[in-house]
Amino acid sequence: MVARLFRLRVALLGGSFRGSFGKGFRTVLLFVLLAVAATALALAPAMLVQDPAQRAVLDVIIGSLVIAGVFIVPFFENRRMLEIRQLGLLPAGAGSKALALFLSGILSWPFFLLLVWLAALAVSRPEWRSPAWVTPVALILVALFALISTRVVSELSRLIAGERYAGAVRTVGFVLLIAFLPVVVFAAATAFGPDGFAAAKDASGVLSWTPFGAAFAAPTLAAAGDMSGALARLGIVAGGFLLMLALWFPVAMAASQRIDRPVESGVARTGLGWFERFAARPSQVIAARELTYWARDPRYRVALFAIPIAPIVMLVAFWVAGADLWALALVPLPVILLLLAWSQHNDVAMDSTAIWSHVASGTKGAADRAGRLAPVLLVGIPLALIGSSVTVTILGDWRVLPAVIGMNLAVLLVTTGVTSVFSVAMPYPTTRPGDSPFVQPQWSGSGSGLAQTLSMVVAIALSVPPVWFSVAGILDITLGENLWALAFGVLYGLAVLGVGILIGGKIFDRSGPELIAVTQVFD
């Protein structure tokens, strides 16, 4: 089985160059450029940093980022990877196929590029050559760890998401990539700053005890005479490899026995916009429709354009009052996220023309509530992460980044959970679809002022605990306080969001006909 898959891998590698001469030349040029980029990534620290101690810190951080990327990316993007179900017709057991898939993975272009990078590291680091055996063992172990991790994470993604949810998973991965890029840029800028080495050294010290960075710390420790530390790091990488290898066989067996429900023939696959990226499930269809509304309906765009005005007014007022710039840097982003999520508090009235289809089709209220959160979360989460890095840049201390992220995510999630309840509990008249977004219908006793005020007060009140812990972490700059603020903010926000979806869903299920009557009156 292993030999058969090796022949298949060789054929796949050769297939990249088949076709016209132009196609083959472009393929060769692409892989040469990628190999040059991998080599440059290995040589850059040696060329830019002359101090071996600083270079060792940089090697651990860059190596950890690369291996972590190899570990994470296959969960969101694995369309070009072989999977065990594609080998279902071959006469072999699931264990034999799993072993063959793992071993034959060395014949793939991504793995070749990883080997080029690791080889360039070994050649360009003369301090890693004593004792001579540590560097090869460390790099071989980390290569095997990367290879098996890719297989495990890819199959887990297919088991969890499947074909129906693959588009949504790729969309989430792209959003997270965009959101974390400013954090990486800020961390790099901080590392090269005047006080950046101490921060980078702390980060590398933590990463060196993980399977992602241990292999790059072991040669430096061995060269410094700390063989016990080097052996401990090698043991961490070997343990990570063995753990992933132990997970691979049951995951592969489960994947080989899974059968997805076939998709009906004749169903449109292209030209559907957001509906192509979400599965045919109630909550995901509602999410795709809401995203389409936000992209095309001027009522939503006007609300989005108005959201940044309130923080600007607040900043001007605080600045006139003589508030400190350090404190003002923390204000705008939570207010923007609060208003962004609060804008959904009357979403049922905004979407009144589709409520009847949810009630008539028996759509669960929780699915309706969860689907309507997609635009706010897809916009709000990247905004929270990117804005947090900007905020920390203004504050000038990267150590408070976890607390700032925890505070902003908590405000977003808590307010979203609150609006999930109020949009079905207290709807009030809003602009009709197709009308000017600046026209507000008049309706006696609509309760719009009460709904707006009460939803805002409840959202602010429930946001107090995570904001309190985050401010404490910002004032008391310790790693423990900041990590606690991040964990509490995210978990607390998710808990409030989950409870809001459940309560809002129960209200929707109980009062669906009344919601139709109310929204039709408003129309």
XYZ file of C-alpha atoms in Angstrom:
523
model
C 0.000 0.000 0.000
C 2.847 2.365 0.843
C 4.591 1.714 -2.489
C 1.334 2.270 -4.395
C 0.766 5.627 -2.727
C 4.358 6.647 -3.347
C 3.835 5.982 -7.065
C 0.620 8.017 -6.908
C 2.444 10.882 -5.211
C 5.173 10.849 -7.851
C 2.496 10.990 -10.549
C 0.832 13.931 -8.823
C 4.148 15.760 -8.586
C 4.816 15.179 -12.259
C 1.298 16.262 -13.166
C 2.127 19.773 -12.026
C 4.432 20.162 -15.045
C 2.252 18.531 -17.672
C 0.554 20.496 -20.414
C 2.017 23.261 -22.507
C 5.594 24.480 -22.267
C 4.340 27.772 -20.813
C 2.442 25.997 -18.039
C 5.471 23.876 -17.150
C 7.761 26.909 -17.151
C 5.410 28.867 -14.900
C 5.229 25.925 -12.498
C 9.010 25.619 -12.338
C 9.375 29.366 -11.835
C 6.766 29.341 -9.050
C 8.474 26.562 -7.121
C 11.908 28.164 -7.575
C 10.564 31.437 -6.185
C 8.945 29.635 -3.250
C 12.213 27.807 -2.514
C 14.102 31.124 -2.651
C 11.552 32.641 -0.269
C 11.943 29.699 2.148
C 15.731 30.062 2.012
C 15.496 33.821 2.541
C 13.286 33.258 5.593
C 16.027 31.094 7.098
C 18.901 33.396 6.142
C 17.273 36.721 7.105
C 17.821 36.451 10.900
C 21.471 35.487 10.380
C 22.019 38.459 8.057
C 20.084 41.039 10.080
C 21.096 40.074 13.634
C 24.755 39.557 14.517
C 24.338 38.748 18.201
C 23.918 34.943 18.573
C 21.666 35.357 21.631
C 19.273 37.660 19.797
C 19.375 35.442 16.722
C 18.456 32.419 18.840
C 15.424 34.268 20.211
C 14.366 35.255 16.708
C 14.818 31.689 15.430
C 12.505 30.297 18.103
C 9.798 32.888 17.390
C 9.937 32.557 13.586
C 10.142 28.779 13.760
C 7.175 28.617 16.107
C 5.107 30.810 13.778
C 5.955 28.665 10.760
C 5.181 25.347 12.442
C 2.024 26.773 14.019
C 0.925 27.901 10.554
C 1.593 24.406 9.201
C -0.498 23.069 12.074
C -3.461 25.452 11.735
C -3.848 26.196 8.022
C -4.965 22.653 6.958
C -8.038 22.986 9.170
C -9.303 25.849 7.011
C -7.808 24.949 3.618
C -7.326 21.285 2.674
C -8.939 20.946 -0.746
C -5.733 19.767 -2.451
C -4.816 17.151 0.135
C -5.412 13.452 -0.321
C -7.889 11.970 2.144
C -8.387 8.414 3.202
C -11.878 8.135 1.694
C -10.390 8.658 -1.771
C -8.616 5.327 -1.269
C -11.795 3.473 -0.374
C -11.710 1.150 -3.424
C -8.151 -0.032 -2.788
C -7.883 -3.507 -1.204
C -6.281 -2.549 2.109
C -7.306 -1.887 5.677
C -7.823 1.550 7.171
C -4.640 1.275 9.243
C -2.513 0.437 6.208
C -4.011 3.339 4.261
C -3.428 5.716 7.173
C 0.218 4.671 7.447
C 0.678 5.003 3.681
C -0.873 8.481 3.646
C 1.434 9.623 6.426
C 4.643 8.222 4.906
C 3.857 9.307 1.349
C 3.254 12.859 2.542
C 6.983 13.481 2.252
C 6.474 13.547 -1.548
C 4.567 16.807 -1.668
C 5.600 20.312 -2.630
C 4.731 21.919 0.746
C 6.887 19.368 2.555
C 9.758 19.964 0.120
C 9.578 23.688 0.868
C 9.594 22.948 4.597
C 12.721 20.807 4.121
C 14.399 23.609 2.138
C 13.725 26.036 4.992
C 14.998 23.604 7.648
C 18.115 22.752 5.633
C 18.871 26.452 5.144
C 18.527 26.945 8.893
C 20.981 24.140 9.641
C 23.549 25.431 7.127
C 23.365 29.110 8.162
C 23.652 28.529 11.928
C 27.267 27.603 12.766
C 26.487 27.763 16.479
C 24.177 24.757 16.052
C 26.984 22.401 14.985
C 28.235 21.421 18.428
C 27.276 18.780 19.414
C 26.673 17.685 15.845
C 23.817 15.244 16.465
C 21.356 17.606 18.199
C 20.488 19.801 15.198
C 19.668 16.942 12.770
C 17.570 15.140 15.378
C 15.681 18.322 16.293
C 14.947 19.273 12.675
C 13.926 15.730 11.709
C 11.563 15.560 14.678
C 9.956 18.918 13.896
C 9.572 17.922 10.222
C 7.814 14.703 11.245
C 5.653 16.625 13.706
C 4.631 19.059 10.959
C 3.903 16.204 8.551
C 1.668 14.232 10.910
C -0.023 17.372 12.255
C -1.065 18.350 8.744
C -2.702 14.955 8.228
C -4.508 14.927 11.574
C -5.795 18.506 11.421
C -6.927 18.113 7.799
C -8.939 14.972 8.523
C -10.387 16.483 11.695
C -11.576 19.446 9.645
C -13.280 17.131 7.168
C -14.881 15.157 9.997
C -16.155 18.249 11.780
C -17.164 20.402 8.826
C -17.548 18.057 5.867
C -18.219 19.267 2.354
C -21.364 21.163 3.328
C -19.602 23.407 5.828
C -16.227 23.638 4.065
C -17.061 27.006 2.484
C -18.008 28.514 5.845
C -14.813 27.153 7.422
C -12.671 28.705 4.671
C -14.478 32.030 5.114
C -13.810 31.969 8.867
C -10.157 31.127 8.228
C -9.772 34.062 5.839
C -11.400 36.431 8.340
C -9.104 35.234 11.133
C -6.055 35.608 8.890
C -6.936 39.211 8.099
C -7.677 39.868 11.760
C -4.378 38.510 13.096
C -2.076 40.109 10.525
C -1.945 43.457 12.399
C -1.152 41.593 15.615
C 1.817 39.902 13.926
C 2.999 43.185 12.444
C 2.711 44.907 15.811
C 4.607 42.088 17.544
C 7.390 42.316 14.932
C 7.574 46.103 15.278
C 7.742 45.760 19.054
C 10.503 43.148 18.841
C 12.704 45.513 16.843
C 11.947 48.458 19.133
C 14.246 49.792 21.846
C 12.835 47.533 24.561
C 11.751 44.777 22.224
C 14.440 42.221 22.989
C 13.231 41.640 26.551
C 9.668 41.090 25.328
C 10.824 38.826 22.501
C 12.990 36.845 24.919
C 10.005 36.260 27.214
C 7.891 35.121 24.268
C 10.591 32.771 22.974
C 11.008 31.331 26.448
C 7.341 30.341 26.475
C 7.377 29.057 22.880
C 10.466 26.938 23.517
C 8.366 24.728 25.808
C 5.830 23.991 23.079
C 6.178 21.471 20.216
C 6.195 24.420 17.806
C 9.351 26.090 19.127
C 11.190 23.445 21.170
C 13.132 22.067 18.199
C 14.625 25.496 17.448
C 15.677 26.071 21.055
C 17.356 22.670 21.542
C 20.479 23.295 19.362
C 21.174 26.625 21.059
C 20.853 25.087 24.505
C 23.103 22.179 23.536
C 25.731 24.553 22.155
C 25.637 26.489 25.442
C 26.290 23.287 27.406
C 22.753 22.871 28.751
C 22.220 19.286 27.552
C 19.419 18.632 30.022
C 17.456 21.584 28.619
C 18.183 20.477 25.058
C 17.054 16.917 25.780
C 13.898 18.234 27.441
C 13.066 20.262 24.309
C 13.734 17.251 22.083
C 11.456 15.207 24.320
C 8.675 17.792 23.902
C 8.909 17.619 20.098
C 9.065 13.820 20.128
C 6.108 13.684 22.518
C 4.093 15.990 20.268
C 4.877 13.795 17.267
C 3.902 10.586 19.080
C 0.683 12.171 20.354
C -0.345 13.296 16.872
C 0.630 9.892 15.463
C -1.547 8.185 18.070
C -4.440 10.467 17.099
C -3.948 9.928 13.363
C -5.005 6.275 13.198
C -8.382 6.582 15.007
C -9.117 9.807 13.128
C -8.297 8.153 9.797
C -10.444 5.126 10.673
C -13.388 7.346 11.591
C -12.954 9.330 8.365
C -12.835 6.173 6.250
C -16.156 4.987 7.709
C -18.026 8.274 7.383
C -20.521 8.733 4.562
C -21.757 12.223 3.776
C -25.339 12.721 2.718
C -25.335 13.107 -1.081
C -26.245 16.481 -2.506
C -29.177 16.565 -4.885
C -28.258 16.832 -8.538
C -29.347 19.902 -10.451
C -28.940 22.250 -7.480
C -27.214 25.520 -8.368
C -23.621 25.747 -7.131
C -22.387 29.044 -8.552
C -23.657 32.583 -8.870
C -25.313 32.531 -5.449
C -22.989 34.921 -3.630
C -22.803 34.235 0.093
C -25.081 31.225 -0.266
C -22.211 29.343 -1.955
C -20.119 29.656 1.210
C -22.711 28.330 3.649
C -24.354 24.946 3.967
C -28.052 24.279 3.333
C -28.963 24.559 7.012
C -31.499 27.016 8.481
C -29.038 29.079 10.519
C -26.450 29.215 7.727
C -28.990 30.136 5.036
C -30.231 32.937 7.276
C -26.609 34.015 7.816
C -26.015 34.151 4.047
C -29.186 36.179 3.547
C -28.239 38.616 6.306
C -24.791 39.134 4.809
C -26.429 39.814 1.454
C -28.704 42.387 3.131
C -25.746 44.134 4.731
C -23.993 44.336 1.377
C -26.992 45.620 -0.616
C -29.535 47.247 1.712
C -28.836 50.991 2.253
C -30.563 50.871 5.657
C -27.714 48.786 7.058
C -24.996 50.835 5.366
C -26.326 54.086 6.825
C -26.255 52.513 10.300
C -22.655 51.369 9.788
C -21.539 54.796 8.608
C -23.085 56.411 11.682
C -21.397 54.090 14.203
C -17.939 55.802 14.258
C -19.494 59.220 14.954
C -20.330 58.514 18.608
C -16.761 57.556 19.643
C -15.392 60.656 17.909
C -17.811 62.879 19.799
C -16.898 61.141 23.076
C -13.175 61.532 22.428
C -13.540 65.235 21.680
C -15.579 65.741 24.866
C -13.064 63.866 27.034
C -10.144 65.673 25.383
C -11.714 69.057 26.069
C -12.244 67.948 29.671
C -8.505 67.186 29.934
C -8.577 63.392 29.994
C -5.284 61.548 29.586
C -4.420 60.241 26.097
C -3.526 56.840 27.565
C -7.083 56.410 28.887
C -8.675 57.814 25.728
C -6.973 55.149 23.620
C -9.108 52.487 25.314
C -12.462 54.178 24.640
C -13.212 54.201 20.885
C -13.066 50.496 20.013
C -15.363 49.152 22.780
C -17.888 51.887 21.952
C -17.774 51.030 18.240
C -18.238 47.317 18.981
C -21.060 48.093 21.406
C -22.903 50.161 18.805
C -22.198 47.641 16.028
C -23.751 44.792 17.992
C -26.511 47.005 19.415
C -27.586 47.911 15.862
C -29.101 44.390 15.672
C -31.541 45.017 18.530
C -34.405 45.597 16.037
C -33.279 43.300 13.245
C -36.602 41.440 13.096
C -38.364 44.647 12.054
C -35.638 45.329 9.479
C -36.173 41.834 8.042
C -39.949 41.775 8.415
C -40.614 40.515 4.874
C -38.903 37.170 5.626
C -40.247 36.444 9.108
C -43.325 34.723 7.735
C -41.152 32.178 5.854
C -39.343 31.253 9.068
C -42.580 30.717 10.968
C -44.329 28.905 8.112
C -41.406 26.534 7.534
C -41.021 25.681 11.212
C -37.557 27.182 11.501
C -36.314 26.949 15.061
C -35.988 30.230 16.865
C -32.405 29.436 17.905
C -31.468 28.955 14.231
C -33.016 32.325 13.387
C -31.165 34.011 16.245
C -27.807 32.389 15.423
C -28.041 33.061 11.682
C -28.685 36.771 12.158
C -25.434 37.165 14.095
C -23.194 36.367 11.106
C -22.718 39.944 9.804
C -21.979 41.407 13.232
C -19.519 38.652 14.137
C -17.789 38.557 10.733
C -17.276 42.320 10.920
C -16.876 42.663 14.675
C -14.312 39.938 15.449
C -11.699 41.141 12.921
C -12.435 44.714 13.981
C -11.874 43.768 17.632
C -8.567 42.027 16.924
C -7.223 44.637 14.507
C -8.414 47.527 16.670
C -6.904 45.946 19.777
C -3.466 45.868 18.135
C -3.877 49.539 17.173
C -4.940 50.387 20.731
C -1.935 48.605 22.204
C 0.320 50.398 19.724
C -0.969 53.730 21.055
C -0.554 52.549 24.646
C 2.999 51.479 23.849
C 3.027 48.229 25.864
C 2.354 44.904 24.121
C 1.925 43.103 27.434
C -1.634 44.455 27.811
C -2.731 43.024 24.431
C -4.544 39.964 25.951
C -6.558 42.152 28.330
C -7.498 44.600 25.558
C -8.575 41.778 23.244
C -10.598 40.153 26.048
C -12.388 43.409 26.823
C -13.278 44.167 23.209
C -14.415 40.633 22.353
C -16.482 40.493 25.540
C -18.277 43.755 24.720
C -19.036 42.489 21.210
C -20.277 39.048 22.294
C -22.280 40.291 25.285
C -24.067 42.993 23.304
C -24.791 40.549 20.484
C -26.381 38.150 22.966
C -28.500 40.941 24.443
C -29.738 42.100 21.040
C -30.633 38.508 20.145
C -33.256 38.700 22.866
C -34.499 42.262 22.365
C -34.979 41.987 18.590
C -37.797 39.452 19.182
C -38.947 40.629 22.605
C -39.429 44.345 21.802
C -39.571 45.027 18.023
C -40.652 48.491 16.932
C -41.362 50.145 13.563
C -38.432 50.822 11.261
C -37.794 51.950 7.713
C -39.566 49.794 5.158
C -37.447 47.847 2.644
C -36.886 50.053 -0.389
C -37.680 53.325 1.396
C -35.179 56.025 2.201
C -33.056 54.979 5.181
C -33.604 58.430 6.692
C -37.400 57.983 6.909
C -38.722 56.666 10.220
C -42.374 55.526 10.300
C -44.594 56.995 12.996
C -46.507 54.591 15.195
C -48.256 55.469 18.416
C -47.143 53.373 21.359
C -44.412 51.543 19.454
C -42.076 51.534 22.449
C -39.020 52.328 20.347
C -37.479 54.586 22.998
C -37.956 51.999 25.724
C -36.554 49.177 23.568
C -33.497 51.191 22.588
C -32.776 52.424 26.093
C -33.398 49.123 27.842
C -31.315 47.083 25.387
C -28.421 49.517 25.674
C -28.575 49.602 29.496
C -28.688 45.807 29.759
C -25.775 45.437 27.323
C -23.642 47.942 29.250
C -24.525 46.375 32.610
C -23.635 42.849 31.474
C -20.369 44.134 29.969
C -19.143 45.515 33.296
C -17.519 42.297 34.691
C -15.182 41.583 31.730
C -14.350 45.278 31.364
C -13.516 45.415 35.089
C -11.082 42.481 34.878
C -9.533 43.843 31.668
C -8.921 47.264 33.177
C -7.377 45.560 36.209
C -5.066 43.625 33.869
C -4.120 46.818 32.031
C -3.317 48.656 35.257
C -1.539 45.675 36.852
C 0.658 44.607 33.931
C 1.357 40.963 34.688
C 1.052 37.956 32.397
C -1.346 36.170 34.736
C -3.737 39.105 35.048
C -3.803 39.669 31.307
C -4.339 36.017 30.426
C -7.121 35.818 33.010
C -8.752 38.933 31.524
C -8.575 37.401 28.030
C -9.945 34.013 29.107
C -12.693 35.486 31.276
C -13.736 37.995 28.609
C -14.022 35.391 25.859
C -15.719 32.719 27.984
C -18.075 35.188 29.656
C -18.982 36.719 26.302
C -19.633 33.310 24.740
C -21.786 32.317 27.720
C -23.920 35.463 27.470
C -24.168 35.015 23.705
C -25.285 31.396 24.066
C -27.883 32.264 26.692
C -29.124 35.146 24.529
C -29.562 32.848 21.533
C -31.465 30.295 23.617
C -33.750 32.875 25.270
C -34.333 34.728 22.015
C -35.041 31.435 20.273
C -37.624 30.453 22.903
C -39.354 33.827 22.539
C -39.334 33.450 18.751
C -40.839 29.941 18.944
C -43.542 31.094 21.360
C -44.498 34.353 19.657
C -43.838 33.678 15.966
C -47.396 34.466 14.780
C -47.457 37.634 16.855
C -44.162 38.727 15.298
C -45.674 38.299 11.841
C -48.684 40.393 12.835
C -46.541 43.112 14.348
C -44.109 43.343 11.445
C -46.899 43.375 8.873
C -48.526 46.288 10.691
C -45.233 48.131 10.535
C -44.979 47.475 6.794
